[in-house]
N, CA, C and O atoms as a DFTB+ gen file, in Angstrom:
636 C
 N C O
     1  1      19.069      86.602     -44.792
     2  2      19.476      85.307     -44.322
     3  2      19.628      84.325     -45.469
     4  3      20.527      83.484     -45.447
     5  1      18.765      84.417     -46.470
     6  2      18.868      83.527     -47.621
     7  2      20.136      83.784     -48.420
     8  3      20.665      82.884     -49.071
     9  1      20.624      85.041     -48.363
    10  2      21.867      85.349     -49.064
    11  2      23.048      84.639     -48.395
    12  3      24.032      84.297     -49.052
    13  1      22.941      84.429     -47.121
    14  2      24.015      83.776     -46.384
    15  2      24.094      82.285     -46.727
    16  3      25.189      81.737     -46.856
    17  1      22.930      81.626     -46.876
    18  2      22.901      80.192     -47.140
    19  2      23.112      79.834     -48.614
    20  3      23.597      78.741     -48.907
    21  1      22.771      80.701     -49.524
    22  2      22.856      80.395     -50.945
    23  2      24.274      80.038     -51.389
    24  3      24.443      78.996     -52.021
    25  1      25.288      80.826     -51.101
    26  2      26.643      80.441     -51.524
    27  2      27.124      79.140     -50.855
    28  3      27.818      78.336     -51.477
    29  1      26.752      78.947     -49.595
    30  2      27.198      77.733     -48.925
    31  2      26.493      76.499     -49.491
    32  3      27.100      75.431     -49.582
    33  1      25.226      76.631     -49.871
    34  2      24.497      75.512     -50.489
    35  2      25.103      75.194     -51.850
    36  3      25.311      74.026     -52.178
    37  1      25.381      76.204     -52.630
    38  2      25.989      76.002     -53.961
    39  2      27.361      75.338     -53.796
    40  3      27.683      74.408     -54.535
    41  1      28.155      75.793     -52.858
    42  2      29.489      75.223     -52.640
    43  2      29.390      73.767     -52.190
    44  3      30.166      72.924     -52.639
    45  1      28.440      73.469     -51.306
    46  2      28.315      72.093     -50.832
    47  2      27.802      71.163     -51.928
    48  3      28.261      70.025     -52.026
    49  1      26.871      71.616     -52.747
    50  2      26.371      70.803     -53.863
    51  2      27.494      70.565     -54.871
    52  3      27.643      69.455     -55.382
    53  1      28.265      71.575     -55.150
    54  2      29.389      71.447     -56.082
    55  2      30.416      70.444     -55.533
    56  3      30.907      69.587     -56.268
    57  1      30.732      70.555     -54.248
    58  2      31.690      69.637     -53.625
    59  2      31.154      68.209     -53.657
    60  3      31.907      67.263     -53.887
    61  1      29.851      68.057     -53.424
    62  2      29.233      66.740     -53.471
    63  2      29.306      66.140     -54.880
    64  3      29.611      64.958     -55.037
    65  1      29.029      66.948     -55.894
    66  2      29.114      66.484     -57.301
    67  2      30.542      66.073     -57.651
    68  3      30.759      65.033     -58.273
    69  1      31.510      66.889     -57.254
    70  2      32.914      66.573     -57.526
    71  2      33.299      65.263     -56.814
    72  3      34.026      64.446     -57.380
    73  1      32.826      65.066     -55.608
    74  2      33.109      63.838     -54.862
    75  2      32.526      62.619     -55.559
    76  3      33.190      61.587     -55.659
    77  1      31.290      62.725     -56.043
    78  2      30.669      61.607     -56.769
    79  2      31.419      61.291     -58.059
    80  3      31.629      60.126     -58.396
    81  1      31.816      62.326     -58.770
    82  2      32.566      62.116     -60.018
    83  2      33.902      61.449     -59.707
    84  3      34.317      60.533     -60.418
    85  1      34.573      61.896     -58.659
    86  2      35.845      61.295     -58.267
    87  2      35.658      59.835     -57.840
    88  3      36.467      58.977     -58.194
    89  1      34.596      59.554     -57.082
    90  2      34.301      58.190     -56.650
    91  2      34.014      57.295     -57.856
    92  3      34.518      56.174     -57.927
    93  1      33.216      57.778     -58.797
    94  2      32.918      57.026     -60.011
    95  2      34.196      56.715     -60.789
    96  3      34.399      55.587     -61.239
    97  1      35.053      57.721     -60.941
    98  2      36.314      57.540     -61.672
    99  2      37.216      56.536     -60.955
   100  3      37.890      55.734     -61.601
   101  1      37.231      56.579     -59.614
   102  2      38.029      55.639     -58.831
   103  2      37.580      54.202     -59.088
   104  3      38.410      53.328     -59.340
   105  1      36.271      53.952     -59.026
   106  2      35.764      52.594     -59.250
   107  2      35.992      52.138     -60.691
   108  3      36.273      50.967     -60.943
   109  1      35.871      53.058     -61.613
   110  2      36.128      52.724     -63.018
   111  2      37.593      52.316     -63.206
   112  3      37.871      51.316     -63.868
   113  1      38.511      53.059     -62.645
   114  2      39.939      52.728     -62.732
   115  2      40.252      51.421     -62.024
   116  3      41.058      50.622     -62.500
   117  1      39.611      51.211     -60.890
   118  2      39.831      49.971     -60.147
   119  2      39.357      48.767     -60.957
   120  3      40.049      47.749     -61.002
   121  1      38.194      48.863     -61.596
   122  2      37.666      47.778     -62.428
   123  2      38.607      47.510     -63.607
   124  3      38.874      46.358     -63.949
   125  1      39.107      48.590     -64.226
   126  2      40.030      48.435     -65.349
   127  2      41.314      47.738     -64.902
   128  3      41.804      46.844     -65.592
   129  1      41.857      48.137     -63.764
   130  2      43.089      47.516     -63.270
   131  2      42.872      46.044     -62.928
   132  3      43.753      45.217     -63.163
   133  1      41.704      45.713     -62.375
   134  2      41.411      44.317     -62.050
   135  2      41.322      43.480     -63.331
   136  3      41.802      42.348     -63.375
   137  1      40.706      44.047     -64.364
   138  2      40.638      43.338     -65.646
   139  2      42.029      43.110     -66.216
   140  3      42.307      42.045     -66.768
   141  1      42.896      44.088     -66.091
   142  2      44.267      43.946     -66.590
   143  2      45.012      42.867     -65.817
   144  3      45.743      42.070     -66.406
   145  1      44.829      42.840     -64.507
   146  2      45.481      41.811     -63.686
   147  2      44.974      40.426     -64.082
   148  3      45.763      39.493     -64.232
   149  1      43.656      40.294     -64.251
   150  2      43.083      39.008     -64.659
   151  2      43.589      38.588     -66.034
   152  3      43.897      37.418     -66.265
   153  1      43.671      39.547     -66.932
   154  2      44.146      39.256     -68.292
   155  2      45.601      38.777     -68.268
   156  3      45.956      37.818     -68.953
   157  1      46.436      39.450     -67.477
   158  2      47.843      39.042     -67.375
   159  2      47.984      37.678     -66.716
   160  3      48.827      36.876     -67.119
   161  1      47.171      37.414     -65.714
   162  2      47.204      36.108     -65.054
   163  2      46.779      35.009     -66.025
   164  3      47.410      33.954     -66.091
   165  1      45.708      35.261     -66.777
   166  2      45.255      34.280     -67.771
   167  2      46.320      34.044     -68.834
   168  3      46.545      32.906     -69.247
   169  1      46.971      35.104     -69.275
   170  2      48.027      34.959     -70.278
   171  2      49.163      34.119     -69.719
   172  3      49.716      33.271     -70.419
   173  1      49.507      34.348     -68.474
   174  2      50.584      33.582     -67.840
   175  2      50.215      32.104     -67.749
   176  3      51.031      31.236     -68.058
   177  1      48.996      31.823     -67.328
   178  2      48.558      30.429     -67.236
   179  2      48.476      29.780     -68.610
   180  3      48.835      28.613     -68.771
   181  1      48.003      30.531     -69.597
   182  2      47.926      30.010     -70.961
   183  2      49.320      29.695     -71.497
   184  3      49.523      28.680     -72.162
   185  1      50.258      30.558     -71.209
   186  2      51.635      30.329     -71.654
   187  2      52.196      29.049     -71.035
   188  3      52.846      28.259     -71.721
   189  1      51.948      28.845     -69.755
   190  2      52.419      27.624     -69.098
   191  2      51.754      26.387     -69.702
   192  3      52.399      25.359     -69.909
   193  1      50.454      26.502     -69.981
   194  2      49.726      25.383     -70.582
   195  2      50.316      25.022     -71.940
   196  3      50.553      23.848     -72.226
   197  1      50.551      26.023     -72.768
   198  2      51.116      25.752     -74.091
   199  2      52.536      25.219     -74.007
   200  3      52.930      24.366     -74.803
   201  1      53.307      25.715     -73.049
   202  2      54.663      25.171     -72.875
   203  2      54.611      23.681     -72.542
   204  3      55.389      22.888     -73.073
   205  1      53.685      23.314     -71.660
   206  2      53.544      21.896     -71.310
   207  2      53.062      21.083     -72.502
   208  3      53.528      19.965     -72.726
   209  1      52.131      21.642     -73.267
   210  2      51.650      20.927     -74.451
   211  2      52.767      20.760     -75.465
   212  3      52.905      19.693     -76.063
   213  1      53.569      21.804     -75.667
   214  2      54.686      21.703     -76.610
   215  2      55.720      20.680     -76.146
   216  3      56.423      20.082     -76.960
   217  1      55.803      20.492     -74.863
   218  2      56.743      19.513     -74.314
   219  2      56.226      18.080     -74.459
   220  3      57.007      17.167     -74.731
   221  1      54.904      17.872     -74.279
   222  2      54.367      16.509     -74.205
   223  2      53.651      16.028     -75.470
   224  3      53.605      14.822     -75.713
   225  1      53.104      16.907     -76.264
   226  2      52.358      16.477     -77.444
   227  2      53.221      15.808     -78.512
   228  3      52.740      14.888     -79.173
   229  1      54.463      16.223     -78.712
   230  2      55.266      15.544     -79.737
   231  2      55.381      14.034     -79.534
   232  3      55.482      13.281     -80.503
   233  1      55.367      13.596     -78.288
   234  2      55.438      12.151     -78.019
   235  2      54.220      11.445     -78.606
   236  3      54.342      10.341     -79.137
   237  1      53.045      12.072     -78.517
   238  2      51.832      11.480     -79.091
   239  2      51.968      11.377     -80.608
   240  3      51.523      10.398     -81.208
   241  1      52.580      12.384     -81.228
   242  2      52.795      12.326     -82.668
   243  2      53.746      11.193     -83.034
   244  3      53.534      10.491     -84.023
   245  1      54.789      11.019     -82.238
   246  2      55.731       9.919     -82.494
   247  2      55.018       8.571     -82.413
   248  3      55.245       7.682     -83.233
   249  1      54.164       8.439     -81.421
   250  2      53.449       7.169     -81.239
   251  2      52.469       6.935     -82.381
   252  3      52.438       5.850     -82.961
   253  1      51.669       7.946     -82.708
   254  2      50.644       7.767     -83.747
   255  2      51.251       7.673     -85.140
   256  3      50.619       7.144     -86.054
   257  1      52.462       8.178     -85.311
   258  2      53.124       8.008     -86.614
   259  2      53.469       6.548     -86.881
   260  3      53.690       6.159     -88.028
   261  1      53.515       5.747     -85.835
   262  2      53.789       4.319     -86.000
   263  2      52.584       3.566     -86.562
   264  3      52.711       2.423     -86.999
   265  1      51.419       4.207     -86.551
   266  2      50.214       3.574     -87.104
   267  2      50.249       3.768     -88.616
   268  3      49.938       4.844     -89.126
   269  1      50.625       2.733     -89.306
   270  2      50.644       2.800     -90.768
   271  2      50.241       1.432     -91.334
   272  3      50.433       0.383     -90.720
   273  1      49.686       1.509     -92.512
   274  2      49.209       0.287     -93.165
   275  2      50.389      -0.478     -93.736
   276  3      51.354       0.111     -94.225
   277  1      50.298      -1.789     -93.668
   278  2      51.310      -2.617     -94.314
   279  2      50.829      -2.907     -95.734
   280  3      49.746      -2.465     -96.119
   281  1      51.593      -3.619     -96.491
   282  2      51.192      -3.952     -97.861
   283  2      49.860      -4.679     -97.835
   284  3      49.614      -5.538     -96.988
   285  1      49.023      -4.322     -98.768
   286  2      47.691      -4.924     -98.825
   287  2      46.636      -4.038     -98.176
   288  3      45.454      -4.384     -98.179
   289  1      47.045      -2.901     -97.620
   290  2      46.100      -1.948     -97.060
   291  2      45.535      -2.323     -95.710
   292  3      44.432      -1.898     -95.367
   293  1      46.267      -3.113     -94.931
   294  2      45.778      -3.499     -93.622
   295  2      46.811      -3.107     -92.573
   296  3      47.899      -2.641     -92.911
   297  1      46.475      -3.295     -91.316
   298  2      47.371      -2.972     -90.208
   299  2      47.864      -4.256     -89.557
   300  3      47.197      -5.289     -89.611
   301  1      49.023      -4.181     -88.949
   302  2      49.566      -5.295     -88.185
   303  2      48.969      -5.212     -86.775
   304  3      49.198      -4.238     -86.058
   305  1      48.214      -6.222     -86.387
   306  2      47.500      -6.177     -85.113
   307  2      48.456      -6.141     -83.919
   308  3      48.156      -5.503     -82.910
   309  1      49.586      -6.808     -84.019
   310  2      50.554      -6.790     -82.920
   311  2      51.168      -5.400     -82.745
   312  3      51.357      -4.935     -81.621
   313  1      51.475      -4.744     -83.856
   314  2      52.014      -3.387     -83.784
   315  2      50.989      -2.437     -83.175
   316  3      51.338      -1.576     -82.367
   317  1      49.725      -2.592     -83.563
   318  2      48.681      -1.721     -83.022
   319  2      48.505      -1.921     -81.519
   320  3      48.228      -0.966     -80.794
   321  1      48.664      -3.148     -81.054
   322  2      48.571      -3.416     -79.613
   323  2      49.709      -2.711     -78.858
   324  3      49.495      -2.141     -77.788
   325  1      50.911      -2.757     -79.424
   326  2      52.046      -2.065     -78.810
   327  2      51.827      -0.544     -78.817
   328  3      52.136       0.141     -77.842
   329  1      51.300      -0.037     -79.913
   330  2      51.009       1.392     -80.018
   331  2      49.948       1.791     -78.992
   332  3      50.039       2.853     -78.376
   333  1      48.960       0.945     -78.818
   334  2      47.912       1.204     -77.833
   335  2      48.507       1.316     -76.430
   336  3      48.146       2.219     -75.676
   337  1      49.401       0.421     -76.083
   338  2      50.044       0.458     -74.764
   339  2      50.835       1.766     -74.612
   340  3      50.788       2.399     -73.557
   341  1      51.554       2.165     -75.651
   342  2      52.326       3.406     -75.608
   343  2      51.414       4.621     -75.453
   344  3      51.730       5.544     -74.702
   345  1      50.286       4.625     -76.161
   346  2      49.338       5.741     -76.054
   347  2      48.746       5.839     -74.650
   348  3      48.601       6.932     -74.103
   349  1      48.410       4.705     -74.083
   350  2      47.850       4.700     -72.723
   351  2      48.891       5.219     -71.728
   352  3      48.563       5.994     -70.829
   353  1      50.139       4.792     -71.889
   354  2      51.215       5.284     -71.029
   355  2      51.420       6.786     -71.203
   356  3      51.645       7.503     -70.228
   357  1      51.343       7.260     -72.449
   358  2      51.526       8.685     -72.735
   359  2      50.484       9.535     -72.020
   360  3      50.802      10.608     -71.508
   361  1      49.254       9.066     -71.983
   362  2      48.174       9.887     -71.432
   363  2      48.170       9.927     -69.908
   364  3      47.507      10.784     -69.323
   365  1      48.875       9.043     -69.269
   366  2      48.906       9.047     -67.808
   367  2      49.594      10.310     -67.294
   368  3      50.476      10.861     -67.953
   369  1      49.183      10.757     -66.122
   370  2      49.865      11.872     -65.464
   371  2      49.431      13.230     -65.946
   372  3      48.239      13.530     -66.019
   373  1      50.404      14.046     -66.275
   374  2      50.165      15.459     -66.567
   375  2      49.308      15.678     -67.809
   376  3      48.634      16.702     -67.918
   377  1      49.324      14.750     -68.728
   378  2      48.533      14.895     -69.953
   379  2      47.052      15.044     -69.609
   380  3      46.335      15.798     -70.266
   381  1      46.600      14.338     -68.595
   382  2      45.195      14.456     -68.189
   383  2      44.843      15.877     -67.778
   384  3      43.681      16.273     -67.871
   385  1      45.814      16.644     -67.331
   386  2      45.564      18.014     -66.897
   387  2      45.647      19.034     -68.027
   388  3      44.997      20.078     -67.968
   389  1      46.430      18.745     -69.042
   390  2      46.668      19.762     -70.072
   391  2      45.941      19.502     -71.387
   392  3      45.865      20.394     -72.231
   393  1      45.414      18.318     -71.574
   394  2      44.760      17.995     -72.843
   395  2      43.382      18.653     -72.888
   396  3      42.670      18.699     -71.885
   397  1      43.023      19.153     -74.049
   398  2      41.710      19.791     -74.198
   399  2      40.620      18.721     -74.233
   400  3      40.900      17.565     -74.551
   401  1      39.391      19.092     -73.913
   402  2      38.295      18.105     -73.964
   403  2      38.121      17.482     -75.349
   404  3      37.820      16.294     -75.463
   405  1      38.308      18.277     -76.393
   406  2      38.160      17.748     -77.750
   407  2      39.239      16.722     -78.062
   408  3      38.958      15.676     -78.647
   409  1      40.469      17.021     -77.674
   410  2      41.568      16.074     -77.902
   411  2      41.391      14.824     -77.053
   412  3      41.686      13.715     -77.499
   413  1      40.913      15.007     -75.840
   414  2      40.669      13.860     -74.961
   415  2      39.612      12.936     -75.573
   416  3      39.782      11.716     -75.582
   417  1      38.530      13.513     -76.078
   418  2      37.485      12.697     -76.704
   419  2      38.027      11.966     -77.923
   420  3      37.717      10.796     -78.147
   421  1      38.836      12.661     -78.703
   422  2      39.438      12.062     -79.885
   423  2      40.404      10.937     -79.491
   424  3      40.482       9.909     -80.164
   425  1      41.124      11.142     -78.411
   426  2      42.028      10.105     -77.891
   427  2      41.237       8.850     -77.525
   428  3      41.626       7.735     -77.872
   429  1      40.117       9.046     -76.817
   430  2      39.310       7.897     -76.396
   431  2      38.754       7.135     -77.597
   432  3      38.680       5.906     -77.572
   433  1      38.370       7.844     -78.629
   434  2      37.875       7.179     -79.838
   435  2      38.991       6.334     -80.450
   436  3      38.776       5.175     -80.806
   437  1      40.184       6.920     -80.570
   438  2      41.322       6.181     -81.127
   439  2      41.664       4.980     -80.248
   440  3      41.894       3.881     -80.753
   441  1      41.694       5.190     -78.959
   442  2      42.005       4.095     -78.035
   443  2      40.992       2.955     -78.174
   444  3      41.373       1.786     -78.241
   445  1      39.721       3.293     -78.216
   446  2      38.675       2.271     -78.326
   447  2      38.776       1.503     -79.640
   448  3      38.571       0.289     -79.674
   449  1      39.090       2.213     -80.713
   450  2      39.230       1.555     -82.026
   451  2      40.434       0.612     -82.018
   452  3      40.376      -0.486     -82.572
   453  1      41.521       1.048     -81.385
   454  2      42.718       0.204     -81.333
   455  2      42.534      -1.002     -80.412
   456  3      43.229      -2.006     -80.565
   457  1      41.618      -0.916     -79.472
   458  2      41.369      -2.026     -78.549
   459  2      40.598      -3.173     -79.198
   460  3      40.627      -4.301     -78.705
   461  1      39.922      -2.893     -80.282
   462  2      39.119      -3.932     -80.936
   463  2      40.032      -4.968     -81.585
   464  3      41.088      -4.644     -82.130
   465  1      39.599      -6.204     -81.510
   466  2      40.346      -7.296     -82.148
   467  2      40.062      -7.305     -83.646
   468  3      38.997      -6.872     -84.088
   469  1      41.026      -7.803     -84.426
   470  2      40.794      -7.890     -85.872
   471  2      39.576      -8.757     -86.186
   472  3      39.319      -9.747     -85.502
   473  1      38.841      -8.385     -87.206
   474  2      37.620      -9.114     -87.582
   475  2      37.935     -10.513     -88.103
   476  3      37.226     -11.470     -87.792
   477  1      39.002     -10.630     -88.897
   478  2      39.359     -11.924     -89.501
   479  2      40.738     -12.352     -89.006
   480  3      41.747     -12.045     -89.640
   481  1      40.785     -13.033     -87.922
   482  2      42.013     -13.515     -87.295
   483  2      43.056     -12.408     -87.170
   484  3      43.037     -11.667     -86.187
   485  1      43.967     -12.272     -88.139
   486  2      45.020     -11.256     -88.047
   487  2      44.779     -10.056     -88.963
   488  3      45.614      -9.153     -89.017
   489  1      43.682     -10.029     -89.665
   490  2      43.414      -8.906     -90.565
   491  2      42.144      -8.185     -90.135
   492  3      41.167      -8.783     -89.683
   493  1      42.210      -6.887     -90.299
   494  2      41.063      -6.055     -89.949
   495  2      40.130      -5.950     -91.151
   496  3      40.568      -6.040     -92.298
   497  1      38.857      -5.761     -90.881
   498  2      37.891      -5.560     -91.964
   499  2      38.098      -4.165     -92.544
   500  3      38.748      -3.317     -91.932
   501  1      37.538      -3.935     -93.730
   502  2      37.677      -2.620     -94.362
   503  2      37.101      -1.524     -93.471
   504  3      37.634      -0.417     -93.397
   505  1      36.013      -1.853     -92.803
   506  2      35.385      -0.881     -91.903
   507  2      36.315      -0.547     -90.734
   508  3      36.437       0.615     -90.345
   509  1      36.964      -1.560     -90.183
   510  2      37.901      -1.343     -89.084
   511  2      39.104      -0.518     -89.544
   512  3      39.556       0.380     -88.834
   513  1      39.613      -0.825     -90.722
   514  2      40.750      -0.083     -91.275
   515  2      40.377       1.385     -91.430
   516  3      41.162       2.269     -91.089
   517  1      39.196       1.638     -91.938
   518  2      38.709       3.005     -92.126
   519  2      38.577       3.726     -90.775
   520  3      38.961       4.888     -90.646
   521  1      38.037       3.030     -89.782
   522  2      37.863       3.634     -88.452
   523  2      39.210       3.958     -87.809
   524  3      39.375       5.019     -87.207
   525  1      40.161       3.053     -87.937
   526  2      41.494       3.289     -87.368
   527  2      42.136       4.496     -88.038
   528  3      42.692       5.370     -87.372
   529  1      42.053       4.533     -89.354
   530  2      42.643       5.644     -90.104
   531  2      42.006       6.974     -89.696
   532  3      42.708       7.946     -89.419
   533  1      40.683       7.009     -89.663
   534  2      39.977       8.255     -89.336
   535  2      40.209       8.684     -87.888
   536  3      40.366       9.873     -87.610
   537  1      40.231       7.723     -86.968
   538  2      40.454       8.059     -85.560
   539  2      41.863       8.614     -85.346
   540  3      42.051       9.569     -84.592
   541  1      42.837       8.021     -86.004
   542  2      44.221       8.499     -85.909
   543  2      44.333       9.910     -86.487
   544  3      44.949      10.791     -85.889
   545  1      43.740      10.106     -87.635
   546  2      43.769      11.411     -88.290
   547  2      43.073      12.471     -87.428
   548  3      43.568      13.590     -87.293
   549  1      41.939      12.118     -86.855
   550  2      41.187      13.044     -86.010
   551  2      41.963      13.409     -84.742
   552  3      41.970      14.568     -84.328
   553  1      42.610      12.430     -84.135
   554  2      43.379      12.688     -82.920
   555  2      44.526      13.654     -83.196
   556  3      44.744      14.602     -82.441
   557  1      45.253      13.410     -84.275
   558  2      46.356      14.312     -84.631
   559  2      45.838      15.716     -84.937
   560  3      46.467      16.710     -84.575
   561  1      44.708      15.788     -85.593
   562  2      44.107      17.080     -85.928
   563  2      43.748      17.853     -84.658
   564  3      43.976      19.060     -84.575
   565  1      43.191      17.156     -83.679
   566  2      42.821      17.822     -82.425
   567  2      44.060      18.291     -81.655
   568  3      44.038      19.360     -81.045
   569  1      45.116      17.517     -81.680
   570  2      46.349      17.945     -81.016
   571  2      46.906      19.195     -81.693
   572  3      47.348      20.127     -81.022
   573  1      46.881      19.207     -83.023
   574  2      47.326      20.398     -83.756
   575  2      46.440      21.593     -83.440
   576  3      46.923      22.717     -83.305
   577  1      45.155      21.345     -83.325
   578  2      44.216      22.426     -83.009
   579  2      44.508      23.002     -81.621
   580  3      44.424      24.214     -81.424
   581  1      44.848      22.147     -80.671
   582  2      45.213      22.639     -79.332
   583  2      46.382      23.613     -79.407
   584  3      46.388      24.644     -78.735
   585  1      47.355      23.282     -80.218
   586  2      48.509      24.163     -80.370
   587  2      48.208      25.329     -81.302
   588  3      48.825      26.388     -81.193
   589  1      47.277      25.140     -82.205
   590  2      46.903      26.200     -83.149
   591  2      46.240      27.372     -82.477
   592  3      46.348      28.498     -82.962
   593  1      45.541      27.139     -81.348
   594  2      44.926      28.245     -80.616
   595  2      45.986      29.246     -80.198
   596  3      45.754      30.455     -80.207
   597  1      47.138      28.738     -79.837
   598  2      48.221      29.600     -79.412
   599  2      48.617      30.539     -80.553
   600  3      48.810      31.737     -80.344
   601  1      48.737      29.988     -81.750
   602  2      49.170      30.800     -82.876
   603  2      48.086      31.815     -83.264
   604  3      48.402      32.948     -83.627
   605  1      46.824      31.416     -83.190
   606  2      45.741      32.345     -83.480
   607  2      45.717      33.486     -82.475
   608  3      45.513      34.643     -82.843
   609  1      45.926      33.159     -81.214
   610  2      45.929      34.188     -80.171
   611  2      47.069      35.175     -80.406
   612  3      46.899      36.382     -80.232
   613  1      48.225      34.661     -80.798
   614  2      49.362      35.536     -81.064
   615  2      49.079      36.464     -82.251
   616  3      49.418      37.647     -82.217
   617  1      48.453      35.917     -83.298
   618  2      48.121      36.744     -84.458
   619  2      47.142      37.861     -84.073
   620  3      47.296      39.004     -84.503
   621  1      46.138      37.519     -83.263
   622  2      45.172      38.524     -82.839
   623  2      45.814      39.582     -81.962
   624  3      45.469      40.760     -82.051
   625  1      46.734      39.172     -81.124
   626  2      47.406      40.118     -80.222
   627  2      48.287      41.092     -81.010
   628  3      48.389      42.266     -80.653
   629  1      48.916      40.609     -82.068
   630  2      49.799      41.456     -82.864
   631  2      49.038      42.480     -83.691
   632  3      49.574      43.539     -84.018
   633  1      47.787      42.169     -84.032
   634  2      47.005      43.097     -84.862
   635  2      46.516      44.240     -84.065
   636  3      45.841      45.121     -84.598
């Protein structure tokens, strides 16, 4: 009687092992496919984000390029007020959705510095001039960094 059950037990254990291996392989493939789908979706969203940034960030560069010192190493307070209005208008709408947190923080610093009144009637103090210069430089740097991630990602993907 034991001879009758031995082959059937071996066959059933073998079938059970093959089933477990197949089930494991199925879940492994399913997890891999889900990761690929997520990766492609993220790439698609990232591409859209960068397209929007490439469309809207140049306007910020045009505006901030207007911030320049006049003769004597100071800024024209009226020009800075106009630039401030343009920057505030630029940030409204879609920019709030696509700007990185670092660029947003840098924008707020620049905006706050530009909102300050000149220390001496129509001239800014040396400290104010330095703050305006550094805030403008930092904001542009952060915008470039937002776009630079795209180029770094492309370089990594190509390697």
